[in-house]
Tab-separated table of C-alpha atoms in Angstrom:
chain	number	residue	atom	x	y	z
A	28	UNK	CA	107.714	108.971	98.890
A	29	UNK	CA	106.893	107.075	102.091
A	30	UNK	CA	103.158	107.143	101.412
A	31	UNK	CA	103.501	106.063	97.790
A	32	UNK	CA	105.883	103.187	98.540
A	33	UNK	CA	103.741	101.962	101.433
A	34	UNK	CA	100.455	102.090	99.532
A	35	UNK	CA	102.037	100.301	96.557
A	36	UNK	CA	103.196	97.513	98.860
A	37	UNK	CA	99.735	97.309	100.444
A	38	UNK	CA	98.067	97.004	97.039
A	39	UNK	CA	100.522	94.306	95.969
A	40	UNK	CA	99.439	92.137	98.895
A	41	UNK	CA	95.753	93.011	98.497
A	42	UNK	CA	95.896	91.811	94.882
A	43	UNK	CA	98.218	88.825	95.463
A	44	UNK	CA	101.049	90.640	93.659
A	45	UNK	CA	98.910	91.212	90.550
A	46	UNK	CA	97.885	94.840	90.833
A	47	UNK	CA	95.582	96.146	88.072
A	48	UNK	CA	97.283	98.517	85.669
A	49	UNK	CA	95.076	101.427	86.725
A	50	UNK	CA	96.253	101.138	90.346
A	51	UNK	CA	99.970	100.526	89.798
A	52	UNK	CA	100.421	104.224	90.473
A	53	UNK	CA	98.102	104.791	93.448
A	54	UNK	CA	98.157	108.580	93.111
A	55	UNK	CA	96.847	110.989	90.504
A	56	UNK	CA	97.742	114.649	90.045
A	57	UNK	CA	95.060	117.313	89.847
A	58	UNK	CA	95.113	120.485	87.742
A	59	UNK	CA	96.857	122.337	90.579
A	60	UNK	CA	99.729	119.857	90.585
A	61	UNK	CA	98.670	118.248	93.878
A	62	UNK	CA	98.890	114.471	94.323
A	63	UNK	CA	95.887	112.570	95.697
A	64	UNK	CA	95.129	108.926	96.314
A	65	UNK	CA	92.836	107.486	93.681
A	66	UNK	CA	89.186	107.261	94.794
A	67	UNK	CA	89.066	103.441	94.730
A	68	UNK	CA	91.927	103.302	97.220
A	69	UNK	CA	90.412	105.968	99.461
A	70	UNK	CA	87.179	103.970	99.644
A	71	UNK	CA	89.065	100.725	100.296
A	72	UNK	CA	91.000	102.284	103.171
A	73	UNK	CA	87.917	103.958	104.605
A	74	UNK	CA	85.841	100.782	104.740
A	75	UNK	CA	88.822	98.542	105.658
A	76	UNK	CA	88.300	96.248	102.660
A	77	UNK	CA	91.929	96.648	101.542
A	78	UNK	CA	93.207	95.606	104.960
A	79	UNK	CA	90.827	92.640	105.015
A	80	UNK	CA	92.033	91.541	101.600
A	81	UNK	CA	95.684	91.802	102.661
A	82	UNK	CA	95.182	89.672	105.778
A	83	UNK	CA	93.021	87.197	103.878
A	84	UNK	CA	95.648	86.815	101.153
A	85	UNK	CA	98.785	86.571	103.262
A	86	UNK	CA	97.175	83.987	105.563
A	87	UNK	CA	95.035	82.319	102.853
A	88	UNK	CA	92.114	82.632	105.240
A	89	UNK	CA	88.758	84.074	104.072
A	90	UNK	CA	87.703	84.616	107.683
A	91	UNK	CA	89.572	87.927	107.587
A	92	UNK	CA	87.310	89.267	104.836
A	93	UNK	CA	84.629	90.851	107.026
A	94	UNK	CA	86.587	92.737	109.691
A	95	UNK	CA	86.220	96.396	110.546
A	96	UNK	CA	89.126	98.656	111.474
A	97	UNK	CA	88.898	97.937	115.181
A	98	UNK	CA	88.948	94.173	114.589
A	99	UNK	CA	91.996	94.584	112.362
A	100	UNK	CA	93.826	96.521	115.080
A	101	UNK	CA	92.947	93.788	117.578
A	102	UNK	CA	94.172	91.113	115.159
A	103	UNK	CA	97.503	92.880	114.773
A	104	UNK	CA	97.837	93.224	118.534
A	105	UNK	CA	97.098	89.525	119.098
A	106	UNK	CA	99.823	88.652	116.610
A	107	UNK	CA	102.337	90.721	118.557
A	108	UNK	CA	102.324	93.782	116.300
A	109	UNK	CA	100.687	96.708	118.101
A	110	UNK	CA	99.988	99.759	115.962
A	111	UNK	CA	101.962	102.873	116.871
A	112	UNK	CA	99.478	105.605	117.670
A	113	UNK	CA	100.268	109.278	117.351
A	114	UNK	CA	99.671	111.238	120.563
A	115	UNK	CA	97.927	113.878	118.464
A	116	UNK	CA	95.649	111.423	116.671
A	117	UNK	CA	94.512	108.250	118.466
A	118	UNK	CA	93.504	105.375	116.217
A	119	UNK	CA	89.764	104.869	116.418
A	120	UNK	CA	87.119	103.518	114.078
A	121	UNK	CA	85.786	107.062	113.700
A	122	UNK	CA	89.158	108.359	112.532
A	123	UNK	CA	89.873	105.484	110.157
A	124	UNK	CA	86.505	105.518	108.348
A	125	UNK	CA	86.778	109.191	107.417
A	126	UNK	CA	87.348	109.715	103.713
A	127	UNK	CA	86.751	113.445	103.243
A	128	UNK	CA	89.512	114.093	103.992
A	129	UNK	CA	91.201	110.728	104.448
A	130	UNK	CA	93.257	110.585	107.637
A	131	UNK	CA	96.307	109.323	105.783
A	132	UNK	CA	98.662	109.497	108.778
A	133	UNK	CA	96.381	107.205	110.764
A	134	UNK	CA	96.231	104.741	107.883
A	135	UNK	CA	100.003	104.852	107.464
A	136	UNK	CA	100.313	103.543	111.028
A	137	UNK	CA	98.081	100.574	110.144
A	138	UNK	CA	99.952	99.900	106.891
A	139	UNK	CA	103.287	99.979	108.695
A	140	UNK	CA	102.001	97.486	111.266
A	141	UNK	CA	100.940	95.159	108.434
A	142	UNK	CA	104.448	95.476	106.990
A	143	UNK	CA	105.959	94.419	110.303
A	144	UNK	CA	103.537	91.497	110.536
A	145	UNK	CA	104.371	90.301	107.023
A	146	UNK	CA	108.145	90.523	107.517
A	147	UNK	CA	107.856	88.810	110.893
A	148	UNK	CA	105.913	85.902	109.376
A	149	UNK	CA	108.183	85.436	106.351
A	150	UNK	CA	111.575	85.940	108.014
A	151	UNK	CA	111.061	83.691	111.010
A	152	UNK	CA	114.157	82.657	112.930
A	153	UNK	CA	113.713	79.008	111.934
A	154	UNK	CA	113.618	79.806	108.235
A	155	UNK	CA	116.573	82.162	108.423
A	156	UNK	CA	118.635	79.616	110.366
A	157	UNK	CA	117.846	76.938	107.768
A	158	UNK	CA	118.989	79.272	105.006
A	159	UNK	CA	122.173	80.189	106.890
A	160	UNK	CA	123.016	76.534	107.450
A	161	UNK	CA	122.691	75.834	103.742
A	162	UNK	CA	124.657	78.924	102.717
A	163	UNK	CA	127.492	78.349	105.180
A	164	UNK	CA	127.524	74.568	104.819
A	165	UNK	CA	127.403	74.123	108.581
A	166	UNK	CA	124.706	72.215	110.430
A	167	UNK	CA	124.596	74.696	113.287
A	168	UNK	CA	124.763	78.427	112.743
A	169	UNK	CA	124.568	80.911	115.568
A	170	UNK	CA	123.667	84.440	114.559
A	171	UNK	CA	123.356	87.262	117.088
A	172	UNK	CA	119.841	88.591	117.367
A	173	UNK	CA	118.488	85.996	114.957
A	174	UNK	CA	115.280	85.734	116.983
A	175	UNK	CA	114.157	89.138	115.725
A	176	UNK	CA	113.135	89.242	112.081
A	177	UNK	CA	115.075	92.438	111.309
A	178	UNK	CA	118.327	91.117	112.774
A	179	UNK	CA	117.680	87.787	111.072
A	180	UNK	CA	117.384	89.432	107.659
A	181	UNK	CA	120.618	91.371	108.191
A	182	UNK	CA	122.345	88.156	109.246
A	183	UNK	CA	121.054	86.476	106.087
A	184	UNK	CA	122.528	89.236	103.921
A	185	UNK	CA	125.885	89.039	105.722
A	186	UNK	CA	126.119	85.264	105.262
A	187	UNK	CA	125.152	85.527	101.591
A	188	UNK	CA	127.819	88.150	100.906
A	189	UNK	CA	130.399	86.069	102.761
A	190	UNK	CA	129.521	83.055	100.613
A	191	UNK	CA	129.637	85.201	97.476
A	192	UNK	CA	133.134	86.423	98.365
A	193	UNK	CA	134.342	82.825	98.763
A	194	UNK	CA	132.909	82.014	95.346
A	195	UNK	CA	134.582	85.067	93.789
A	196	UNK	CA	137.939	84.271	95.428
A	197	UNK	CA	137.747	80.729	94.072
A	198	UNK	CA	136.901	81.946	90.565
A	199	UNK	CA	139.755	84.458	90.588
A	200	UNK	CA	142.291	81.898	91.836
A	201	UNK	CA	141.036	79.299	89.351
A	202	UNK	CA	141.631	81.792	86.538
A	203	UNK	CA	145.159	82.485	87.707
A	204	UNK	CA	144.266	85.954	88.927
A	205	UNK	CA	142.788	87.009	85.611
A	206	UNK	CA	139.173	87.907	85.132
A	207	UNK	CA	136.792	90.649	84.161
A	208	UNK	CA	138.063	94.213	83.912
A	209	UNK	CA	136.281	97.516	84.410
A	210	UNK	CA	135.839	100.360	81.916
A	211	UNK	CA	139.352	101.599	82.711
A	212	UNK	CA	140.989	98.249	82.005
A	213	UNK	CA	141.597	97.549	85.695
A	214	UNK	CA	141.034	94.000	86.894
A	215	UNK	CA	138.059	93.686	89.240
A	216	UNK	CA	139.065	92.945	92.809
A	217	UNK	CA	137.217	90.583	95.103
A	218	UNK	CA	135.001	92.782	97.325
A	219	UNK	CA	135.743	92.997	101.025
A	220	UNK	CA	132.343	93.881	102.481
A	221	UNK	CA	132.041	93.858	106.284
A	222	UNK	CA	129.041	92.176	107.952
A	223	UNK	CA	125.855	94.236	107.792
A	224	UNK	CA	124.754	95.458	111.207
A	225	UNK	CA	122.344	98.257	110.353
A	226	UNK	CA	119.842	98.932	107.597
A	227	UNK	CA	121.529	102.246	106.855
A	228	UNK	CA	124.497	100.243	105.559
A	229	UNK	CA	122.279	99.114	102.680
A	230	UNK	CA	121.788	102.645	101.353
A	231	UNK	CA	124.654	102.405	98.850
A	232	UNK	CA	122.970	99.415	97.198
A	233	UNK	CA	126.140	97.298	97.319
A	234	UNK	CA	124.835	94.579	99.622
A	235	UNK	CA	121.428	94.481	97.932
A	236	UNK	CA	123.031	94.047	94.512
A	237	UNK	CA	125.479	91.415	95.803
A	238	UNK	CA	122.548	89.579	97.378
A	239	UNK	CA	120.959	89.271	93.943
A	240	UNK	CA	124.299	88.352	92.371
A	241	UNK	CA	124.640	85.380	94.729
A	242	UNK	CA	121.248	83.944	93.814
A	243	UNK	CA	121.181	85.033	90.153
A	244	UNK	CA	124.832	85.288	89.017
A	245	UNK	CA	123.964	85.101	85.322
A	246	UNK	CA	121.595	88.065	85.499
A	247	UNK	CA	123.668	90.200	87.872
A	248	UNK	CA	127.409	89.437	87.601
A	249	UNK	CA	129.247	90.430	90.761
A	250	UNK	CA	131.596	92.738	88.872
A	251	UNK	CA	128.644	94.826	87.632
A	252	UNK	CA	128.244	96.160	91.176
A	253	UNK	CA	130.144	99.357	91.953
A	254	UNK	CA	131.849	98.912	95.303
A	255	UNK	CA	133.957	101.614	96.932
A	256	UNK	CA	134.775	102.043	100.590
A	257	UNK	CA	133.632	105.660	100.212
A	258	UNK	CA	130.617	105.314	97.897
A	259	UNK	CA	129.476	108.177	95.709
A	260	UNK	CA	125.864	109.083	95.028
A	261	UNK	CA	126.299	107.955	91.415
A	262	UNK	CA	127.605	104.561	92.525
A	263	UNK	CA	124.724	104.150	94.966
A	264	UNK	CA	122.082	104.999	92.368
A	265	UNK	CA	123.766	102.617	89.900
A	266	UNK	CA	123.636	99.729	92.379
A	267	UNK	CA	120.059	100.352	93.461
A	268	UNK	CA	118.978	100.575	89.824
A	269	UNK	CA	120.396	97.061	89.432
A	270	UNK	CA	118.027	95.937	92.186
A	271	UNK	CA	115.072	97.864	90.770
A	272	UNK	CA	115.576	96.633	87.204
A	273	UNK	CA	116.063	93.054	88.375
A	274	UNK	CA	112.806	93.201	90.331
A	275	UNK	CA	110.917	94.641	87.381
A	276	UNK	CA	112.306	92.385	84.652
A	277	UNK	CA	113.353	89.083	86.195
A	278	UNK	CA	111.021	88.301	89.094
A	279	UNK	CA	107.486	86.943	88.633
A	280	UNK	CA	106.226	90.186	90.170
A	281	UNK	CA	107.900	93.400	91.226
A	282	UNK	CA	108.822	93.716	94.893
A	283	UNK	CA	110.646	97.037	94.573
A	284	UNK	CA	108.024	99.645	95.469
A	285	UNK	CA	110.407	102.501	96.273
A	286	UNK	CA	112.507	104.734	94.054
A	287	UNK	CA	116.323	104.442	94.038
A	288	UNK	CA	116.528	107.820	95.760
A	289	UNK	CA	114.294	106.555	98.580
A	290	UNK	CA	117.016	104.079	99.565
A	291	UNK	CA	120.042	106.239	98.800
A	292	UNK	CA	118.729	109.059	100.989
A	293	UNK	CA	116.880	106.717	103.328
A	294	UNK	CA	115.482	108.196	106.489
A	295	UNK	CA	114.309	106.217	109.469
A	296	UNK	CA	110.699	106.342	108.316
A	297	UNK	CA	111.536	104.289	105.197
A	298	UNK	CA	113.079	101.421	107.152
A	299	UNK	CA	109.867	99.279	107.223
A	300	UNK	CA	109.686	99.556	103.429
A	301	UNK	CA	113.233	98.246	103.124
A	302	UNK	CA	112.493	95.425	105.573
A	303	UNK	CA	109.516	94.167	103.533
A	304	UNK	CA	111.643	94.379	100.373
A	305	UNK	CA	114.125	91.999	102.001
A	306	UNK	CA	111.293	89.754	103.198
A	307	UNK	CA	109.911	89.576	99.653
A	308	UNK	CA	113.369	88.761	98.286
A	309	UNK	CA	113.846	86.065	100.926
A	310	UNK	CA	110.547	84.521	99.845
A	311	UNK	CA	111.515	84.568	96.154
A	312	UNK	CA	115.074	83.356	96.754
A	313	UNK	CA	114.681	80.788	99.531
A	314	UNK	CA	111.042	79.805	100.133
A	315	UNK	CA	109.600	79.887	96.611
A	316	UNK	CA	112.684	80.275	94.382
A	317	UNK	CA	111.903	82.187	91.199
A	318	UNK	CA	112.908	80.655	87.869
A	319	UNK	CA	115.906	82.985	87.645
A	320	UNK	CA	117.406	81.714	90.921
A	321	UNK	CA	120.450	79.483	90.403
A	322	UNK	CA	122.821	79.397	93.364
A	323	UNK	CA	125.618	76.806	93.745
A	324	UNK	CA	124.360	73.417	94.859
A	325	UNK	CA	120.733	74.328	94.252
A	326	UNK	CA	120.083	71.179	92.229
A	327	UNK	CA	121.133	69.046	95.219
A	328	UNK	CA	118.689	70.752	97.562
A	329	UNK	CA	115.422	69.003	98.499
A	330	UNK	CA	112.493	70.438	96.598
A	331	UNK	CA	110.779	71.592	99.798
A	332	UNK	CA	113.727	72.722	101.930
A	333	UNK	CA	112.010	75.798	103.375
A	334	UNK	CA	108.614	74.186	103.721
A	335	UNK	CA	107.312	75.820	100.563
A	336	UNK	CA	104.649	73.155	100.193
A	337	UNK	CA	103.046	74.321	103.434
A	338	UNK	CA	103.084	77.991	102.493
A	339	UNK	CA	101.207	80.198	100.079
A	340	UNK	CA	102.836	82.381	97.441
A	341	UNK	CA	103.594	85.037	100.064
A	342	UNK	CA	105.767	82.558	101.947
A	343	UNK	CA	103.396	82.359	104.919
A	344	UNK	CA	101.995	79.140	106.356
A	345	UNK	CA	98.365	78.845	105.308
A	346	UNK	CA	95.442	77.435	107.214
A	347	UNK	CA	94.700	73.851	106.324
A	348	UNK	CA	91.733	73.661	103.988
A	349	UNK	CA	92.119	77.225	102.728
A	350	UNK	CA	95.282	76.730	100.685
A	351	UNK	CA	93.646	76.581	97.276
A	352	UNK	CA	90.874	79.094	97.562
A	353	UNK	CA	89.800	80.306	94.116
A	354	UNK	CA	90.609	83.886	93.277
A	355	UNK	CA	87.489	86.044	93.374
A	356	UNK	CA	87.247	88.255	90.334
A	357	UNK	CA	86.693	91.937	90.990
A	358	UNK	CA	83.215	93.270	90.256
A	359	UNK	CA	83.428	95.118	86.936
A	360	UNK	CA	83.091	98.878	87.037
A	361	UNK	CA	79.923	99.555	85.064
A	362	UNK	CA	80.220	103.321	85.474
A	363	UNK	CA	83.899	104.038	84.832
A	364	UNK	CA	83.398	107.698	84.005
A	365	UNK	CA	81.833	108.625	87.323
A	366	UNK	CA	84.851	107.859	89.481
A	367	UNK	CA	87.642	109.105	87.247
A	368	UNK	CA	90.101	111.113	89.357
A	369	UNK	CA	90.150	114.428	87.443
A	370	UNK	CA	86.391	114.865	87.507
A	371	UNK	CA	85.699	113.247	90.831
A	372	UNK	CA	83.541	115.375	93.072
A	373	UNK	CA	84.075	113.165	96.132
A	374	UNK	CA	86.940	114.200	98.371
A	375	UNK	CA	89.972	111.972	98.169
A	376	UNK	CA	92.608	114.191	99.655
A	377	UNK	CA	95.391	112.740	101.708
A	378	UNK	CA	95.434	115.476	104.310
A	379	UNK	CA	95.574	114.429	107.929
A	380	UNK	CA	93.498	117.385	109.043
A	381	UNK	CA	90.179	117.099	110.832
A	382	UNK	CA	86.595	117.437	109.722
A	383	UNK	CA	84.889	116.008	106.699
A	384	UNK	CA	82.455	113.223	106.053
A	385	UNK	CA	82.805	109.625	107.011
A	386	UNK	CA	83.196	106.536	104.894
A	387	UNK	CA	80.427	103.997	104.637
A	388	UNK	CA	79.844	101.715	107.583
A	389	UNK	CA	81.379	98.268	107.489
A	390	UNK	CA	78.052	96.622	106.877
A	391	UNK	CA	77.503	98.673	103.718
A	392	UNK	CA	81.007	98.163	102.384
A	393	UNK	CA	81.493	98.758	98.693
A	394	UNK	CA	83.569	96.114	96.915
A	395	UNK	CA	87.227	97.064	96.670
A	396	UNK	CA	88.324	97.202	93.044
């Protein structure tokens, strides 16, 4: 689950959120029932072209197009995101270019570092503070730990839910205490959700669904969220499905790359995936509001409140002069039958074991498709 969600996120950024249909599921299953990464992705990881494309897209800078693995690791380090190496498997160019078998654990460390970099760039403290000031209606908002992007995102969620509760309380009082009722005929009560202090508190889907309800109340009414102080698994899955379906149907591109169960039973290893989900939502709600976004007072907001004019579609400030680079079309596959997963003779396993051949050198890189 971790590998699939992470690779899907990586591909979304490599393709500017327009992943080809054939790669939307990055794995294929062989006749023995084993899952393997598709050959195109294995090649792209082995020659670093996927990583180059991700950096080039999120920074709108073509200078990242010709890096090798070592240069990518150095770039991440310079930007304050060192890659976590396993003591059993140091990250070297030799390890990362191997494709038979692919050292998937080594590549997961690089992908996770790119996730941290992306979230750090999108959810900067200045942007979060601007959003909190607008949401709370105060010109100065102090949020503990707002300097760190993870704490800033949690603070954003807490402020949004607080503002949503005020809106709900006003609606209920304006209706004289009457309002929507549940399937048992009971009147919906205004939710009393405490501030979010840890990502594990998002596992029941309540805060994620309320976050969407604040920005898109017509698509996700607040009373459609199942909130209980002792949530059940069924309630959690219901709420996370709200988030998943909203991402798939209402946003310009899907940002939900996990399964509902990945969040409900979230382990520590899935935390970076949840962080980039929040960063993507922050981009689509605050920096580049999607068409479905309609929060109170939105029409009075300046058109470029979050500096959207100085950012690309990923919500990251672009280099001047590279903002409107034309999209380079992928080279067509003239021999589609030779690389089809079931009949592929080249190794594309995802084992982290040793041995095997190496990928092509950076100078002989095949185009990533």
